[in-house]
Short mmCIF file of C-alpha atoms (C1' of nucleotides) and ligand atoms in Angstrom, two decimals:
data_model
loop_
_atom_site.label_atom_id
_atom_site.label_comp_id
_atom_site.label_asym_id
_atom_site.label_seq_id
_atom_site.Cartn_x
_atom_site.Cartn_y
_atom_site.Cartn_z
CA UNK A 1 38.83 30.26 -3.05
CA UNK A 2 39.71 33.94 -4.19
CA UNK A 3 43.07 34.80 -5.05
CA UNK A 4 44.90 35.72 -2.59
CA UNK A 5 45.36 39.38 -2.15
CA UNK A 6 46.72 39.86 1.07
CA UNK A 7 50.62 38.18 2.59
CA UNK A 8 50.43 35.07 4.54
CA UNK A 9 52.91 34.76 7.27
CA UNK A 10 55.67 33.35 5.38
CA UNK A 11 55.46 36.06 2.70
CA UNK A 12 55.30 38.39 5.65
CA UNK A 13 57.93 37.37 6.83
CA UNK A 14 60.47 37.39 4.33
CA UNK A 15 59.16 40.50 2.97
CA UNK A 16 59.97 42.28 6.20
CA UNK A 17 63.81 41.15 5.61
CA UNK A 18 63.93 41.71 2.30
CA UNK A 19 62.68 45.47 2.74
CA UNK A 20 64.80 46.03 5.70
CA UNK A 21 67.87 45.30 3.56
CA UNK A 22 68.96 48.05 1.37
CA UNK A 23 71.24 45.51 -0.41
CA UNK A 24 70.10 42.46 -2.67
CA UNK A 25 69.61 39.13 -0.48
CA UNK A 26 70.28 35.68 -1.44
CA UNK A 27 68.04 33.19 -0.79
CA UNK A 28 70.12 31.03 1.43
CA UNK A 29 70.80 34.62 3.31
CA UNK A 30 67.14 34.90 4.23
CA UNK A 31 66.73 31.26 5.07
CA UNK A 32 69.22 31.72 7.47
CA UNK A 33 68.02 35.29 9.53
CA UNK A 34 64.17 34.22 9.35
CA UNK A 35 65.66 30.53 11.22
CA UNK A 36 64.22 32.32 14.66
CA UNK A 37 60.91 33.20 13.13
CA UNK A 38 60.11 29.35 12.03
CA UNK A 39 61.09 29.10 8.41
CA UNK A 40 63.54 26.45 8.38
CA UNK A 41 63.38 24.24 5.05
CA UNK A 42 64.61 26.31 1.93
CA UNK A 43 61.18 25.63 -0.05
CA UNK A 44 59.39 27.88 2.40
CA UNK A 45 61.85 31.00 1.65
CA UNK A 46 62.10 30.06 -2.21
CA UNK A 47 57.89 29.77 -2.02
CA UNK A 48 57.38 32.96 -0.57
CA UNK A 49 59.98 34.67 -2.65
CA UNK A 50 58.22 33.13 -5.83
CA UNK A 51 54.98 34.86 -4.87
CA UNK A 52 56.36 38.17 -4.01
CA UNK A 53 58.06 38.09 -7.16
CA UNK A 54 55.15 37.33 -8.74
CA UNK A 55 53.21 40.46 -7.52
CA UNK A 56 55.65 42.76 -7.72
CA UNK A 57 56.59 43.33 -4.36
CA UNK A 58 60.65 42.38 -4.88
CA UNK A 59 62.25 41.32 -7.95
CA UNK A 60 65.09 38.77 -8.67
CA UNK A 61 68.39 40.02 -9.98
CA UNK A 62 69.46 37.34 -12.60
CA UNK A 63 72.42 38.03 -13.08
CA UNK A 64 73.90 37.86 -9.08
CA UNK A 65 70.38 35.19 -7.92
CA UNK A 66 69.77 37.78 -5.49
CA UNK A 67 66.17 39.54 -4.62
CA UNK A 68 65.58 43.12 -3.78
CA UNK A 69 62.52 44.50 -2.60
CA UNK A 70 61.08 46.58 -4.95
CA UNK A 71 61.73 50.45 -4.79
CA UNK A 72 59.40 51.38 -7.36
CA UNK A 73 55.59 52.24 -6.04
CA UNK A 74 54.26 52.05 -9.55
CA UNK A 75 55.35 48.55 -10.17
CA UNK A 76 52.64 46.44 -9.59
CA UNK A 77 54.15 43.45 -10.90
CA UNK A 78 57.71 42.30 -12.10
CA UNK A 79 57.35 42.66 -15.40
CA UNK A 80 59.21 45.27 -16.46
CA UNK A 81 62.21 45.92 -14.82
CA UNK A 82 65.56 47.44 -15.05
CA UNK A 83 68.55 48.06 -12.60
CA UNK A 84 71.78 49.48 -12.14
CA UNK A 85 74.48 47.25 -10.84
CA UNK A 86 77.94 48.85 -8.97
CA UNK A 87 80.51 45.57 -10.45
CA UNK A 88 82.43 46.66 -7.48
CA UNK A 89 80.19 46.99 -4.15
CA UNK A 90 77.63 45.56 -5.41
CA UNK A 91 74.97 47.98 -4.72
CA UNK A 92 72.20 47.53 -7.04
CA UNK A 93 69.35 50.42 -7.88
CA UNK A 94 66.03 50.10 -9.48
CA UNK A 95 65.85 52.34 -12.39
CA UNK A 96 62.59 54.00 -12.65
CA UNK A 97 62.40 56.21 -16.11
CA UNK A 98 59.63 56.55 -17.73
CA UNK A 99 61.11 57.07 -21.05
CA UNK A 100 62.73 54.08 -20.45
CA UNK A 101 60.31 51.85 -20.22
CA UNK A 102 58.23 53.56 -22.36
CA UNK A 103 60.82 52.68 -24.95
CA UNK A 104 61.31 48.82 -24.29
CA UNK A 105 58.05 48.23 -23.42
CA UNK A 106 57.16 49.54 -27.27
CA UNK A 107 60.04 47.49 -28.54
CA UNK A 108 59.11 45.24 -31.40
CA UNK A 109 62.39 43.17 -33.57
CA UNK A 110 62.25 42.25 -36.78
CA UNK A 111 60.38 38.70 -35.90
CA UNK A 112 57.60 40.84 -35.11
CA UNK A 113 57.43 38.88 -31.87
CA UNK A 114 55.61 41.65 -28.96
CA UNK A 115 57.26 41.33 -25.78
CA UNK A 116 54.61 40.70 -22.71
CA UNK A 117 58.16 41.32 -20.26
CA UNK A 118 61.57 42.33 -20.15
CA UNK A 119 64.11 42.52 -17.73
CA UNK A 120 67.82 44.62 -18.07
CA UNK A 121 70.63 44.78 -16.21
CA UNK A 122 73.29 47.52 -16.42
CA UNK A 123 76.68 47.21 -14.82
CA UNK A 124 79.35 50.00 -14.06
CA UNK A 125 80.88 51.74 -11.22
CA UNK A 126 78.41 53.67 -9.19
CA UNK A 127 80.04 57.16 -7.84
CA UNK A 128 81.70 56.22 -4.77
CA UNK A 129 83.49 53.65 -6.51
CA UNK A 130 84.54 55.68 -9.15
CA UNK A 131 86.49 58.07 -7.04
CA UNK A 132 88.48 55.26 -5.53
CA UNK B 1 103.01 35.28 -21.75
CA UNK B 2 100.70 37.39 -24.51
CA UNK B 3 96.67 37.35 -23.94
CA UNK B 4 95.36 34.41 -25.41
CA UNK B 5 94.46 34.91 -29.03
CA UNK B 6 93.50 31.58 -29.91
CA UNK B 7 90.65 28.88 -28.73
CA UNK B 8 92.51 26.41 -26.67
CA UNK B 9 91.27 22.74 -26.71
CA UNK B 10 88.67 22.16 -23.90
CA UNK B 11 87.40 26.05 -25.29
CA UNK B 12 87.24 24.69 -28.87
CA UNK B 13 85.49 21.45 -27.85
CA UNK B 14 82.54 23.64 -26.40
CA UNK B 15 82.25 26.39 -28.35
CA UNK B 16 81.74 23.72 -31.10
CA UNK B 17 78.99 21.74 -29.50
CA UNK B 18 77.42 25.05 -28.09
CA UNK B 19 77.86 26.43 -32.11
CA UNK B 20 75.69 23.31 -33.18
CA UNK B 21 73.22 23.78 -30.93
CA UNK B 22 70.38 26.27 -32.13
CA UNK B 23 69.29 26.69 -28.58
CA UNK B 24 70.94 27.39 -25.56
CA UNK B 25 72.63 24.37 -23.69
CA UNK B 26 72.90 24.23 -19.80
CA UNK B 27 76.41 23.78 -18.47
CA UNK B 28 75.67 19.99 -17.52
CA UNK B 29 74.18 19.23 -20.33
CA UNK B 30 77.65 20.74 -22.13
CA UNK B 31 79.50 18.28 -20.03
CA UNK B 32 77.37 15.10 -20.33
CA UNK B 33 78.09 15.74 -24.45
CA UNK B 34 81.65 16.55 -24.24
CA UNK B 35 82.90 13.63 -21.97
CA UNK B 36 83.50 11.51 -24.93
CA UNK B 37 85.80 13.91 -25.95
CA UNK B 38 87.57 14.09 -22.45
CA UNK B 39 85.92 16.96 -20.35
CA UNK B 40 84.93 14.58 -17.51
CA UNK B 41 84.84 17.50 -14.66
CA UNK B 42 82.34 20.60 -14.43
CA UNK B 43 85.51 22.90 -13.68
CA UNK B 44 86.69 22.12 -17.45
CA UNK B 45 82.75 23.26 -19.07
CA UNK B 46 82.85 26.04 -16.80
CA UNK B 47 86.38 27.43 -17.09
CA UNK B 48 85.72 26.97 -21.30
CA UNK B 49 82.38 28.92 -20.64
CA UNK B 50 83.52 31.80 -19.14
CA UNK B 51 86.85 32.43 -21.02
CA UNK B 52 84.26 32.02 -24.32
CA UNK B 53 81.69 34.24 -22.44
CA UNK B 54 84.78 36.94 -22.10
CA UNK B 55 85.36 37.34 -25.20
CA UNK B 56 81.87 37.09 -26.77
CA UNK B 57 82.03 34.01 -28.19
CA UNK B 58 79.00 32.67 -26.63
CA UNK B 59 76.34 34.56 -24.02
CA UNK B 60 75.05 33.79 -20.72
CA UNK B 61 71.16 33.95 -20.66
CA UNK B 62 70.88 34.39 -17.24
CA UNK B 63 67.08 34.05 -16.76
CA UNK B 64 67.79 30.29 -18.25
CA UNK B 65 71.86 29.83 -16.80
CA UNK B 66 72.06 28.79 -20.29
CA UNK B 67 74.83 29.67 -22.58
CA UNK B 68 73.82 30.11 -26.11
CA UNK B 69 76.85 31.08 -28.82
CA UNK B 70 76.54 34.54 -30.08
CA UNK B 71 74.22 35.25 -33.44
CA UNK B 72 75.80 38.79 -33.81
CA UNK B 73 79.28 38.57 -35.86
CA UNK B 74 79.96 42.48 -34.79
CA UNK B 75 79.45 41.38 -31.67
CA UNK B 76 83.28 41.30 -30.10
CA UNK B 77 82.78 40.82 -26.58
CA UNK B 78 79.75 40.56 -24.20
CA UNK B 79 79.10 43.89 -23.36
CA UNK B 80 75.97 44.98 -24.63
CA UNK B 81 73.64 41.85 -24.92
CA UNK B 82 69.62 41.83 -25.58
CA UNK B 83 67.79 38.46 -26.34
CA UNK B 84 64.47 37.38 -26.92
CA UNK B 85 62.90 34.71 -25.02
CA UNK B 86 59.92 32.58 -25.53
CA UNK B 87 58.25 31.57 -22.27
CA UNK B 88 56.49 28.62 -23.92
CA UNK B 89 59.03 26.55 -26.29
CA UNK B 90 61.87 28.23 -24.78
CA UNK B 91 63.34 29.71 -28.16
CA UNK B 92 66.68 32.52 -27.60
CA UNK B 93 67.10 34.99 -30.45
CA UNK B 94 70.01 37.39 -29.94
CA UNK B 95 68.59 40.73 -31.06
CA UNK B 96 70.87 42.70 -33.21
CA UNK B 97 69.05 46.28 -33.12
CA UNK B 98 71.53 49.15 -33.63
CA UNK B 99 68.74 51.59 -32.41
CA UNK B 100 67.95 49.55 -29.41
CA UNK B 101 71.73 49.37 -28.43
CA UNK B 102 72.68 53.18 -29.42
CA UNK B 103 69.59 53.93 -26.71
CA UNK B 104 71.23 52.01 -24.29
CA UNK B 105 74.75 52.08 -24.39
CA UNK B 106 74.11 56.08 -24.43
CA UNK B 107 71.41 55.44 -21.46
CA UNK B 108 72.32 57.84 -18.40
CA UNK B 109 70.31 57.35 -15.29
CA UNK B 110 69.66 60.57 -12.73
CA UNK B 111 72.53 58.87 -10.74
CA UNK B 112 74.67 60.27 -12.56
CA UNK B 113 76.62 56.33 -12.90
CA UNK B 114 77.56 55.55 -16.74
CA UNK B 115 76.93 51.91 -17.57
CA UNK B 116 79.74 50.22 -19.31
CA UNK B 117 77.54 47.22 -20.08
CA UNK B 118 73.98 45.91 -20.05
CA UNK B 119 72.18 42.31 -20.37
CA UNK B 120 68.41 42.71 -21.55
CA UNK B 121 66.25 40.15 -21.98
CA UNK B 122 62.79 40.37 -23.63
CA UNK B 123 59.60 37.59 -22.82
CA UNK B 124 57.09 36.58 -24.74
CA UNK B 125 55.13 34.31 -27.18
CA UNK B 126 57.56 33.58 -30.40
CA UNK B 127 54.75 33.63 -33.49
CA UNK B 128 54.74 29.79 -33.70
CA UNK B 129 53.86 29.68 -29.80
CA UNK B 130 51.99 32.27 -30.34
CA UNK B 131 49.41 30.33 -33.15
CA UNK B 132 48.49 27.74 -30.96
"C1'" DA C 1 117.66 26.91 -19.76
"C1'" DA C 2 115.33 29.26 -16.22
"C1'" DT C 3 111.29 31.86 -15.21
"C1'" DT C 4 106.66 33.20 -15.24
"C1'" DT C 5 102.04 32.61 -16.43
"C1'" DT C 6 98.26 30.09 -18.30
"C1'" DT C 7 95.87 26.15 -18.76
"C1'" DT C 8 94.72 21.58 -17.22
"C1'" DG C 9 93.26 17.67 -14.38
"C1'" DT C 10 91.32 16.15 -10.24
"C1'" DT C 11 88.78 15.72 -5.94
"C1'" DA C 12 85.85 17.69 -2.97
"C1'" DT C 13 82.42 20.83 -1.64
"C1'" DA C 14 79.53 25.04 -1.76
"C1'" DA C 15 75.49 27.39 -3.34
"C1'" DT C 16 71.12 27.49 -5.61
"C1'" DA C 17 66.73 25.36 -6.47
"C1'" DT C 18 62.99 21.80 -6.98
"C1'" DA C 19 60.30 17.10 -6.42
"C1'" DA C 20 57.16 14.58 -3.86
"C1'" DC C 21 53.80 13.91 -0.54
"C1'" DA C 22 51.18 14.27 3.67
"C1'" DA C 23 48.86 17.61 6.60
"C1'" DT C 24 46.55 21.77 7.49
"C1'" DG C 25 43.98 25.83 6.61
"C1'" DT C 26 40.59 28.80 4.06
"C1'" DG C 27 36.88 30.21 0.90
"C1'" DT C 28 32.77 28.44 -1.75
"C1'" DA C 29 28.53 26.62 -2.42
"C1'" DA C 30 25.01 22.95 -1.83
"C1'" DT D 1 27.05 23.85 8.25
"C1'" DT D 2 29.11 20.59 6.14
"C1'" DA D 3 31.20 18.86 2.27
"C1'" DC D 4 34.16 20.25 -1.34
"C1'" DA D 5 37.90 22.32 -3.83
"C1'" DC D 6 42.06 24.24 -3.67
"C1'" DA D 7 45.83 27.05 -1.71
"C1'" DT D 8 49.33 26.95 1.64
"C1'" DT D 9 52.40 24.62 4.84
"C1'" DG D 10 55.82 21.44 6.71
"C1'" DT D 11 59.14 18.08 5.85
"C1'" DT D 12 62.59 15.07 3.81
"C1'" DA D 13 65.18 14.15 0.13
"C1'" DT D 14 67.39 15.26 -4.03
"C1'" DA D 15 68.56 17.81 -8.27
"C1'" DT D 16 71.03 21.48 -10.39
"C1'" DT D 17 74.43 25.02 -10.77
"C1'" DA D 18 78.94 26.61 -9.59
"C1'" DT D 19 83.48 27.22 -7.12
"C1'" DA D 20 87.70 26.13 -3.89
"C1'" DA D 21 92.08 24.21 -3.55
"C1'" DC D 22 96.09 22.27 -5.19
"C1'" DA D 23 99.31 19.66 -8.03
"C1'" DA D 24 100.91 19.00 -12.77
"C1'" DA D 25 101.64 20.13 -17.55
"C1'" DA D 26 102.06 23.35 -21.34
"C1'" DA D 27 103.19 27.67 -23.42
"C1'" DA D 28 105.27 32.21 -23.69
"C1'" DT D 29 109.12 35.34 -21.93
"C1'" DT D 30 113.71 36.32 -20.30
ZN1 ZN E 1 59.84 47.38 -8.97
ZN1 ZN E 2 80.03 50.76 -6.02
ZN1 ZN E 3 76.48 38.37 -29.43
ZN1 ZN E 4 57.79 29.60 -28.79
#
DNA sequence: AATTTTTTGTTATAATATAACAATGTGTAA
DNA sequence: TTACACATTGTTATATTATAACAAAAAATT
């Protein structure tokens, strides 16, 4: 069997709700709006969200075990990442900068280990919140 | 009442067995070792854990929910955190790069939002992983 | 000593995630 | 085209991670 390169249903499906939402989603969250559409065990929702994590098409923010569809065209696959987290309405942003990544992607420590992946978080107020 | 200055007991109990450990310990697996010493309820790891993750005693690896005590002694309070991670024996090295956190702490996105903290962690193969 | 705040102990429960296994579907190749 | 391999699904149960709520004790402040 080829690997599979297009959505099955499921993946569909929780796609859809995941890119409607301009906000993170928790898994339990989705479990409970795609109820109607025939997902009801959590495995199916934590199945489909490990494949679409897997190929890019939304990534998991660690730190609040939330998943955001990605907003980035150029990211293939999650394995490079970075976002910008509002610690009061938690809105979260992808960051897409090249010199960014460019940066930690060329990272090497002292072990001389070379990183395949990273994945960073910043946290702050975004603007609105600021000028509360 | 002043801010606490000092460890208090339950805090001292795990920062000690998380201290020992040379890799990061899961919060259950905290309590299982500490009940001989009388933490018999998750509250009491996880109330210890966070007051010791405020003020940088130890670090959440959030990929892992793992807390792992911090490596860097300049490192006050967990604000500006980057670890290495190896996806096959599961080694956490706290990377203590003053480059790497001068580029980030002065990071500015086009939002305009200034970060007051960041978590990054880096995957790979550590070198002994990597030789097999 | 009276007050306030922090820390503790305790029970219960919420929230997040995976194991195990049978059934079904889909692509591959004889 | 039919047998095979393997990916995906459905389902039930369970494991793992984390917090709510509240009463009691301990420590700092007045
Ligand atoms: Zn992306
Ligand atoms: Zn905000
Ligand atoms: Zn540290
Ligand atoms: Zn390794």
């Amino acid at each position: 069997m080829q690997k599979q390169t297009f959505l099955t249903k499921n993946q569909q499906i929780v796609l859809n709700l995941v890119e409607k939402s301009s906000q993170p989603l928790k898994a339990y969250s989705i479990l409970f709006n795609v109820q109607k559409k025939g997902l009801k065990a959590p495995l199916q929702v934590y199945r489909a969200l490990d494949k679409l994590v897997e190929i890019g098409k939304i990534h998991k923010i660690e730190s609040r075990n939330a998943f955001i569809a990605c907003q980035d065209s150029s990211c293939q696959i999650s394995k490079a990442t970075a976002f910008s987290i509002c610690e009061s309405c938690e809105k979260v942003t992808e960051i897409n900068n090249s010199k960014l990544s460019k940066y930690l992607n060329n990272f090497k420590d002292s072990s001389g280990m070379k990183y395949s992946k990273y994945n960073l978080e910043f946290f702050g107020l975004c603007k609105k919140c600021k000028n509360k």
